Tab-separated table of C-alpha atoms in Angstrom:
chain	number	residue	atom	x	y	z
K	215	UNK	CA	-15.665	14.573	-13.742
K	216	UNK	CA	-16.867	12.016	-10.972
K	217	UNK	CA	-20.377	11.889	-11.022
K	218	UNK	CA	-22.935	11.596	-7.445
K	219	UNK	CA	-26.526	10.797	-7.357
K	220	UNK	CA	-28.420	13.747	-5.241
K	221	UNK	CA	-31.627	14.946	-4.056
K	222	UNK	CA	-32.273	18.238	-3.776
K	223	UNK	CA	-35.591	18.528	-1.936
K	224	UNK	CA	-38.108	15.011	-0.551
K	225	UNK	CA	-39.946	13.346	-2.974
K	226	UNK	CA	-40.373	10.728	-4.959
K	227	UNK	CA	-37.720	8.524	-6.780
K	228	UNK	CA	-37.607	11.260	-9.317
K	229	UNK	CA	-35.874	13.223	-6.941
K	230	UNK	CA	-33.028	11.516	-7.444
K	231	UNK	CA	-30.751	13.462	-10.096
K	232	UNK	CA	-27.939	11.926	-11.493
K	233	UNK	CA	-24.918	14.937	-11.698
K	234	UNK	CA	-21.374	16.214	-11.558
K	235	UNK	CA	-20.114	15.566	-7.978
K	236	UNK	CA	-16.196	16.622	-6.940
K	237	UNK	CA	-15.279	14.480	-4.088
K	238	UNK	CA	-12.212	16.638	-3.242
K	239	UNK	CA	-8.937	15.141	-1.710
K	240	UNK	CA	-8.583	13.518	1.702
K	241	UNK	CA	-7.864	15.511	4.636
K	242	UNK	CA	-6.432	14.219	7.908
K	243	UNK	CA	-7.792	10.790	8.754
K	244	UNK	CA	-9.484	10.339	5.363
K	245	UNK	CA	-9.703	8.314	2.322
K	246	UNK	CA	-10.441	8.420	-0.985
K	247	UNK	CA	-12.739	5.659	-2.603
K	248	UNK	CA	-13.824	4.488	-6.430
K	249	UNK	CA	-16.549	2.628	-5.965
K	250	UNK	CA	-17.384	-0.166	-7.578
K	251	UNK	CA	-20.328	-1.053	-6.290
K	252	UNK	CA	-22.860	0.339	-4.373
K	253	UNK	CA	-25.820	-0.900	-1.604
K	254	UNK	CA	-29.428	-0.243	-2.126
K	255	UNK	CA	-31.710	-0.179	1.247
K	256	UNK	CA	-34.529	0.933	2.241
K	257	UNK	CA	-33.170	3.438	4.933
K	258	UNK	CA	-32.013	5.327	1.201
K	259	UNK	CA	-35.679	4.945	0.741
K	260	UNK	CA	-36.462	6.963	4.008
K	261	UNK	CA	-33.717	9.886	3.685
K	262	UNK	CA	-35.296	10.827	-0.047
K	263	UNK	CA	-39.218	10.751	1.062
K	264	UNK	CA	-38.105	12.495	4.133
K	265	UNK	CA	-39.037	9.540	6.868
K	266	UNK	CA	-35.738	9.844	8.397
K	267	UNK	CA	-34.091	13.747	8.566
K	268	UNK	CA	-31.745	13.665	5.938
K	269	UNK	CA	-27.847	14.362	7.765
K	270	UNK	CA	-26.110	17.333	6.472
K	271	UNK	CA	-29.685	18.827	5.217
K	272	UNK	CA	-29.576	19.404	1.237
K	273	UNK	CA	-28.164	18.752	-0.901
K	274	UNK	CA	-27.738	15.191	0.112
K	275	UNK	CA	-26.258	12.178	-1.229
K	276	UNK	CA	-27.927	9.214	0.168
K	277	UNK	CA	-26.305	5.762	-0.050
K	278	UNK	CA	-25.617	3.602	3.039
K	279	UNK	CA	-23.081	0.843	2.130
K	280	UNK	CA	-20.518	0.456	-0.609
K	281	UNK	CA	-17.458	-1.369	-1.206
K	282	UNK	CA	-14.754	0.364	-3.545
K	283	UNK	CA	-10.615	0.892	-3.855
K	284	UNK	CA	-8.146	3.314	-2.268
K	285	UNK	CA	-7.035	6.092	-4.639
K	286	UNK	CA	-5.635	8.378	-1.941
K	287	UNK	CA	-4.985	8.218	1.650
K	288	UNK	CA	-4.936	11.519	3.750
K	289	UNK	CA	-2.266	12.214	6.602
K	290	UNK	CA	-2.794	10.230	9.412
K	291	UNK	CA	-3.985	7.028	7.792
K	292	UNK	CA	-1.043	4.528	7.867
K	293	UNK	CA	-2.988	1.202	7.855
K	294	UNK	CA	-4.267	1.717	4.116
K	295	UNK	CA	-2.634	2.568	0.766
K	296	UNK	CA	-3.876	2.974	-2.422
K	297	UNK	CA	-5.101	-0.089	-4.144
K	298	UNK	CA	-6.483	-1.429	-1.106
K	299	UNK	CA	-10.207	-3.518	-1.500
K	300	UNK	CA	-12.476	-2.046	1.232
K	301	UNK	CA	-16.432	-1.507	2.206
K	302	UNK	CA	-18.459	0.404	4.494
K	303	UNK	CA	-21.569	1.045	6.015
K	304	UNK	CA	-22.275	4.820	7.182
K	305	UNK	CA	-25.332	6.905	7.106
K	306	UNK	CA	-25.160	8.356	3.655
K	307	UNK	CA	-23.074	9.622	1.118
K	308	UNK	CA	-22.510	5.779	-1.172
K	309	UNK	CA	-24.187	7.192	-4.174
K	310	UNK	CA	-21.146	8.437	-5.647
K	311	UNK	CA	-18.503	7.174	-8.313
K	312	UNK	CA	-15.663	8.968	-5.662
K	313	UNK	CA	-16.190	9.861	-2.424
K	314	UNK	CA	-13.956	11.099	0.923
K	315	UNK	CA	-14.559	9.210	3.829
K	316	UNK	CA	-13.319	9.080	7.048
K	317	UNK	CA	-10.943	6.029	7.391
K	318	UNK	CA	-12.218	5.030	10.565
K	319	UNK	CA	-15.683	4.171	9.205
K	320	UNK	CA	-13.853	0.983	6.784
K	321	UNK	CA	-13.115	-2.090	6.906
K	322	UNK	CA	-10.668	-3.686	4.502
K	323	UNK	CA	-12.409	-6.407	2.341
K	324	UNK	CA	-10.827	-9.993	2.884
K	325	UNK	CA	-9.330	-12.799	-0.050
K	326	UNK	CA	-12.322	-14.753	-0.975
K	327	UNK	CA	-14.951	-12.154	-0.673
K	328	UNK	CA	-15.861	-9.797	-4.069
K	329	UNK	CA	-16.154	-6.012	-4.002
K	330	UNK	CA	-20.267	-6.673	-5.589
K	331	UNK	CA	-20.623	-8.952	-2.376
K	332	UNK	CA	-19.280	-6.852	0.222
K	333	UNK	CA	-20.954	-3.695	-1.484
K	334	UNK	CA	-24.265	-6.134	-0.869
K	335	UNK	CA	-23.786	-6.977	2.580
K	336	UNK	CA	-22.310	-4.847	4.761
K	337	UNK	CA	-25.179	-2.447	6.053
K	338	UNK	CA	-27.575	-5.869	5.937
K	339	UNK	CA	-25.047	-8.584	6.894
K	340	UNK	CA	-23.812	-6.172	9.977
K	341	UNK	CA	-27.585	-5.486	10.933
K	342	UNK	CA	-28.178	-9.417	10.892
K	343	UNK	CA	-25.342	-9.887	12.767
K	344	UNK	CA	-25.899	-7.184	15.508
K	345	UNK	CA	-29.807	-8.985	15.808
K	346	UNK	CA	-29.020	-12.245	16.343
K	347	UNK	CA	-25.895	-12.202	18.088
K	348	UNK	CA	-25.894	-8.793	20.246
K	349	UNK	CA	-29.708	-7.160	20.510
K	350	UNK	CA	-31.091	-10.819	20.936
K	351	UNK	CA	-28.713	-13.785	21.091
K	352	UNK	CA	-30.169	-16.525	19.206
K	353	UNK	CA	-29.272	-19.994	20.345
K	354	UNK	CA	-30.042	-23.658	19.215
K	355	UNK	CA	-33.651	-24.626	20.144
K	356	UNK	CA	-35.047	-20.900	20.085
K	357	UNK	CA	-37.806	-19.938	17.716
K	358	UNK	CA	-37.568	-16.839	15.925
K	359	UNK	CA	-40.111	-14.738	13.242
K	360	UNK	CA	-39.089	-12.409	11.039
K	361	UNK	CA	-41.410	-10.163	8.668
K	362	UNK	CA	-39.737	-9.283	5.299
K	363	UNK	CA	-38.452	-12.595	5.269
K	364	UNK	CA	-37.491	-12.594	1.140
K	365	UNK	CA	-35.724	-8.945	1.953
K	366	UNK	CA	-32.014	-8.366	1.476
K	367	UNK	CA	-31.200	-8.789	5.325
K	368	UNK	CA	-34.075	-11.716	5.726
K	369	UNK	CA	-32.311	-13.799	3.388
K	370	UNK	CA	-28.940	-12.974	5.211
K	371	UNK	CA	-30.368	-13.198	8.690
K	372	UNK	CA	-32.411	-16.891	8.199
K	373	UNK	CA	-29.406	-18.257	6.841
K	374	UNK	CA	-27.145	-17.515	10.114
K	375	UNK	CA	-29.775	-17.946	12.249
K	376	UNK	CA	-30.408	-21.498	10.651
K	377	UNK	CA	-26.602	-21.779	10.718
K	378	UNK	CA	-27.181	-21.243	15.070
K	379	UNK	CA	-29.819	-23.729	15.480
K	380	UNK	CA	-32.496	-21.436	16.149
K	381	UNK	CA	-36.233	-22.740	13.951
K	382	UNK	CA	-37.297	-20.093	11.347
K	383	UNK	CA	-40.027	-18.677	10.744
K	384	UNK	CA	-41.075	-15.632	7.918
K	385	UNK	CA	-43.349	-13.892	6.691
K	386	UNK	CA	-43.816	-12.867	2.819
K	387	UNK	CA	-46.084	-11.603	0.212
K	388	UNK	CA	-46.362	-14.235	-2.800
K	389	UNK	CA	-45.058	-17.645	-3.835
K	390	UNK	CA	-41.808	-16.785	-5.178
K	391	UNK	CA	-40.907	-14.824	-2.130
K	392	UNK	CA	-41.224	-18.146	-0.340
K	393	UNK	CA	-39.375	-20.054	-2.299
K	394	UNK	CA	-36.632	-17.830	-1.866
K	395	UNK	CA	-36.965	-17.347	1.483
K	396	UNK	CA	-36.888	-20.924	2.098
K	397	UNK	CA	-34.134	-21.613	0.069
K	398	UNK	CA	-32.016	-19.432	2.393
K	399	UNK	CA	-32.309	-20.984	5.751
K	400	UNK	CA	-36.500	-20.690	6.581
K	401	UNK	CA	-37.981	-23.357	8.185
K	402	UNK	CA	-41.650	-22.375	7.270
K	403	UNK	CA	-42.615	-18.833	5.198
K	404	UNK	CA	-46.274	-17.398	6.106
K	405	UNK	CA	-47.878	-15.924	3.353
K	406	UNK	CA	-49.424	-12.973	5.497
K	407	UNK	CA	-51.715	-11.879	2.352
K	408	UNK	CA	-53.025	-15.357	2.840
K	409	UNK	CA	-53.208	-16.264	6.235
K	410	UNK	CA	-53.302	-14.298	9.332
K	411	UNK	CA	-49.775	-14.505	10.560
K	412	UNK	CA	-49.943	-14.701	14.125
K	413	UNK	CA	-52.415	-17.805	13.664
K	414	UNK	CA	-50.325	-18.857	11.451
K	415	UNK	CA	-47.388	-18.908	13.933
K	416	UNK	CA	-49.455	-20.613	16.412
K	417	UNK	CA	-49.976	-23.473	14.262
K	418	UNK	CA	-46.307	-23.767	13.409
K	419	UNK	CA	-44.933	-23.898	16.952
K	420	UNK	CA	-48.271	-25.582	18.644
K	421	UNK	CA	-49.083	-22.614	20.536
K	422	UNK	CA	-45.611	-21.814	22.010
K	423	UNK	CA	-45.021	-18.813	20.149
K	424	UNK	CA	-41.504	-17.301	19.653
K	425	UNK	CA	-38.835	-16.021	21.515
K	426	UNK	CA	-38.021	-13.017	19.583
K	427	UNK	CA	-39.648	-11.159	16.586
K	428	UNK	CA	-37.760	-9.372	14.240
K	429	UNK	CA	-40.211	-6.473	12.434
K	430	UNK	CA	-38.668	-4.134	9.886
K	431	UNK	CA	-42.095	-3.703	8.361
K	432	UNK	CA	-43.718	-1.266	11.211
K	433	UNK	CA	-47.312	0.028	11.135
K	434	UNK	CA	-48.509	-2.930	9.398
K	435	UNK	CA	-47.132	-5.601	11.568
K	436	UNK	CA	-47.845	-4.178	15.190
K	437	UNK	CA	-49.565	-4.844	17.261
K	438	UNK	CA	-49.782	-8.322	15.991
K	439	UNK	CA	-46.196	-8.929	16.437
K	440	UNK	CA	-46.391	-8.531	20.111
K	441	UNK	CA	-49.145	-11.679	19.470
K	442	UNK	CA	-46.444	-14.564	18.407
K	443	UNK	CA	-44.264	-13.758	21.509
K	444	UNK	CA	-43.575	-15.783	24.476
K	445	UNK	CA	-43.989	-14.507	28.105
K	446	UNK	CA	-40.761	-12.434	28.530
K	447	UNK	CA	-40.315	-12.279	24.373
K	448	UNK	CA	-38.775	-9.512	23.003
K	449	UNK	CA	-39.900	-7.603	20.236
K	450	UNK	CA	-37.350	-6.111	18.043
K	451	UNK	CA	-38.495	-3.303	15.834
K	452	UNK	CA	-35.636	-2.177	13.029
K	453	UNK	CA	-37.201	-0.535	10.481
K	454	UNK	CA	-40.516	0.391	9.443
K	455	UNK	CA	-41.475	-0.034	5.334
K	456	UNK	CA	-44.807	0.350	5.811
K	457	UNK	CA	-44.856	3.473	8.049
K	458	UNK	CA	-44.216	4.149	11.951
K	459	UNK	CA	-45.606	2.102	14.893
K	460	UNK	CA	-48.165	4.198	16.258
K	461	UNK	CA	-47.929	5.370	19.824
K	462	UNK	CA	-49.404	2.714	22.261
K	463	UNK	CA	-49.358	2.156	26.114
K	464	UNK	CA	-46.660	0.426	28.106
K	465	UNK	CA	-49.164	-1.892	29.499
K	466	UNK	CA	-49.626	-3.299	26.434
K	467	UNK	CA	-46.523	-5.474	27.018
K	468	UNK	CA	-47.344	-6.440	30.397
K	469	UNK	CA	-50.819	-7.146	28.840
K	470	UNK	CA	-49.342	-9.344	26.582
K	471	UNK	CA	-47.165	-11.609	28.852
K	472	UNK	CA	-44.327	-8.863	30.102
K	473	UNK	CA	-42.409	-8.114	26.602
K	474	UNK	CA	-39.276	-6.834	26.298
K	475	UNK	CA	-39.342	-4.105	23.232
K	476	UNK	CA	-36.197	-2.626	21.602
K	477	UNK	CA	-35.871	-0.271	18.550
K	478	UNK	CA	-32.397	-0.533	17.247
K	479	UNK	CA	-29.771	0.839	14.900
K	480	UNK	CA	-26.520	-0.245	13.020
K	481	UNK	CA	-25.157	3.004	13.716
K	482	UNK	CA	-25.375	2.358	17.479
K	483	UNK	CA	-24.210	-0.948	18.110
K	484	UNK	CA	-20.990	-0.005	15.729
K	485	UNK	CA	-20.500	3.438	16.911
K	486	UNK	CA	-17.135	2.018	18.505
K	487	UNK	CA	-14.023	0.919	16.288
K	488	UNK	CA	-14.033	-2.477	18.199
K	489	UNK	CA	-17.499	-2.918	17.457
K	490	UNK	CA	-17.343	-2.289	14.200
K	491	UNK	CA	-14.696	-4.478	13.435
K	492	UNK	CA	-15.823	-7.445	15.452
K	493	UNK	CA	-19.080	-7.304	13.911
K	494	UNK	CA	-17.644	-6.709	10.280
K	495	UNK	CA	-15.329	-9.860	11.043
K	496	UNK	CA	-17.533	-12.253	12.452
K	497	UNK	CA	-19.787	-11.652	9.298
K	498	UNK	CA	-16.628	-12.073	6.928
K	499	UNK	CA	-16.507	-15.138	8.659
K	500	UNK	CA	-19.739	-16.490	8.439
K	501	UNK	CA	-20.126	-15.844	4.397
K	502	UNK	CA	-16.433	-17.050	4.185
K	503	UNK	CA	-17.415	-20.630	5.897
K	504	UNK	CA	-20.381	-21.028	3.605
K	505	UNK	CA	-22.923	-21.049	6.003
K	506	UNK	CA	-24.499	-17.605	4.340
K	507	UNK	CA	-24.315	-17.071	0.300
K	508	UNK	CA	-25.056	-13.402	-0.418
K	509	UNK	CA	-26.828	-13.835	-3.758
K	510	UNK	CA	-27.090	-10.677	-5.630
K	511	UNK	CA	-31.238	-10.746	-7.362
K	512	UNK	CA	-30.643	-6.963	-8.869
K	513	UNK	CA	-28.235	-4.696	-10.427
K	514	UNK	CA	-29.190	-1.454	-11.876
K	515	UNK	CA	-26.080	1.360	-13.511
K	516	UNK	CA	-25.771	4.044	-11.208
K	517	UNK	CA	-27.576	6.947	-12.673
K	518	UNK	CA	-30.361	4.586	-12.887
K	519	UNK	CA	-31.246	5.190	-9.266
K	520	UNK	CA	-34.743	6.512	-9.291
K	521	UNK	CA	-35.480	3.084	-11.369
K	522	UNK	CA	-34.154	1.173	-8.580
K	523	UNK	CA	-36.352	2.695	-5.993
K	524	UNK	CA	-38.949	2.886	-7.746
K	525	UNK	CA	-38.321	-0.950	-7.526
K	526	UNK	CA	-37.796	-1.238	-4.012
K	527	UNK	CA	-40.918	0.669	-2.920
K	528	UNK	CA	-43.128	-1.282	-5.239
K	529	UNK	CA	-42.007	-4.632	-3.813
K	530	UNK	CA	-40.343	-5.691	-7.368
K	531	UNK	CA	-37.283	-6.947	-5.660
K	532	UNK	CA	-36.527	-9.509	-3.684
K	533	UNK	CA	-33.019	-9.986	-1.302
K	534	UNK	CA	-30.052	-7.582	-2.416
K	535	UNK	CA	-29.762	-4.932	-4.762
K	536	UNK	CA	-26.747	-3.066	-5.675
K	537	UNK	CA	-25.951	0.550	-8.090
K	538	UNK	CA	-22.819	-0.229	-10.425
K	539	UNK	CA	-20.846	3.019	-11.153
K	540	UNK	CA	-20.617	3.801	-14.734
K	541	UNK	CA	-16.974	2.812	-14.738
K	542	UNK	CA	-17.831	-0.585	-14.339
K	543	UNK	CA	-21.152	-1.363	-16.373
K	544	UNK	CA	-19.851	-3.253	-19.285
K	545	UNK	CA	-19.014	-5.700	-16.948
K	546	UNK	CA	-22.839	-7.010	-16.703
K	547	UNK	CA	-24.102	-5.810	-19.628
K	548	UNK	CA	-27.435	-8.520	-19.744
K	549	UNK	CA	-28.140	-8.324	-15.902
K	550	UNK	CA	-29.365	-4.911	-15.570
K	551	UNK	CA	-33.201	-4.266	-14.757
């Protein structure tokens, strides 16, 4: 029997119950997928403490992004067979050794690019890539800050936005973070438990600011965020780790030299086929180049789930994480954590 992480009811990591799951066969316009390896992000985080509504109601099977093989294609699909390598980004349903999906939501996984990377970078890689090059387009010369900078799509997103020209900047927590973070395309990493980031972004670009902020933090980060903009900056919020952004008044941003703000989502920007492609090829293309490495800090055995968010939440990681199904454990049998 295939077996499914699920959560029955919010909570805590605990919640997370490692089971029998059936995935059933494919019906019209569906697939079905082994997995062999599996995403971890935070927005899994947010549909098991009950942040986000989870989709479907319960029980649920969170997961976001996973990359896997064709066992069985349903009628209707004739650009897949079985064997095929592909990955996917949806909003839930990854934590699973099987699952049905609807074809139209993969991509098939190019020569040159592993199942455990594209299981790593789909959701984050497509999320840096929709940022820089679609909600904000970075150029050469602009100056850019992003909090989380040692996260899994910080590392991604420095890299290609080094790789465009644009100067760096991050924010972090501790020493190591910055290391990393600089090591993958940061110009200069502000420790913000150390220094007050917005002075510390004044220092760095002589008291020019930035032309864009990218904040997946939230409630701790605003509204100082809106304090290392330009005139006519935009603020781009994504995510929010450390709780909501409060409710504040639009002249705030006018206050603050007429801001642009956005809050965006994957799910949005690649709610098209097109979209989805051109967004899932031009990051193919980017790792395939070399300009971005997707390094892989964390792998945890499925049914080990609650251990990895426990993790997560508690700031023990750093860049990408991914869930190995059983099936495929032996295969790192020293790198688990």
């Amino acid at each position: 029997m295939s077996k499914a992480i699920r959560i029955h009811a919010h909570g805590g990591p605990e919640v997370l119950t490692y089971e029998d799951a059936d995935p059933g066969r494919p019906g019209s316009g569906q697939i079905l997928v082994r997995h062999t390896a599996i995403g971890l992000n935070f927005i899994d985080v947010y549909h098991r403490s009950g942040l986000y509504p989870p989709p479907g109601g319960f029980p649920l099977i969170p997961g976001s992004e996973a990359a896997g093989v064709v066992q069985e294609v349903g009628e209707g699909v004739d650009w897949l067979k079985p064997g095929d390598r592909i990955a996917y980004s949806t909003n839930v349903g990854a934590y699973a050794e099987q699952r049905v999906i609807a074809a139209g939501l993969v991509v098939k996984i190019p020569e040159g690019i592993s199942d455990e990377q594209a299981a790593a970078m789909m959701l984050k890689g497509m999320t840096a890539e929709y940022l820089l090059r679609r909600t904000f387009k970075v150029k050469a010369g602009d100056t850019i800050l992003f909090h989380a900078a040692a996260g899994g799509v910080g590392l991604i997103l420095g890299q290609w936005a080094k790789h465009l020209g644009a100067t760096v900047i991050g924010t972090a927590s501790s020493t190591d973070k910055i290391e990393l973070a600089k090591a993958h395309g940061f110009d200069h990493v502000i420790n913000y438990k150390e220094q007050d980031f917005v002075a510390g972004v004044a220092a760095i670009t002589g008291g020019k600011k930035c032309d864009v902020v990218y904040d997946s933090v939230g409630n701790d980060t605003f509204p100082a965020s809106l304090d290392c903009l330009k005139p006519l900056g935009m603020f781009v919020s994504f995510g929010q780790s450390s709780g909501p952004i409060p409710p504040f008044s639009m002249s705030l941003l006018a206050q603050k030299g007429s801001l642009f703000v956005t809050r965006p989502t994957l799910f949005v920007y690649n709610a098209k086929r097109e979209d989805l492609d051109a967004s899932a090829a031009a990051l193919f293309e980017v790792v395939l180049s070399g300009a971005v490495k997707i390094q892989i800090n964390q792998r945890y055995a499925l049914k080990d789930a609650a251990k990895a968010h426990a993790d997560l939440e508690g700031r023990r990681t750093t860049g990408t994480t991914i869930l190995i199904p059983l099936v495929r454990r032996a295969c790192y049998p020293l790198n688990f954590r």
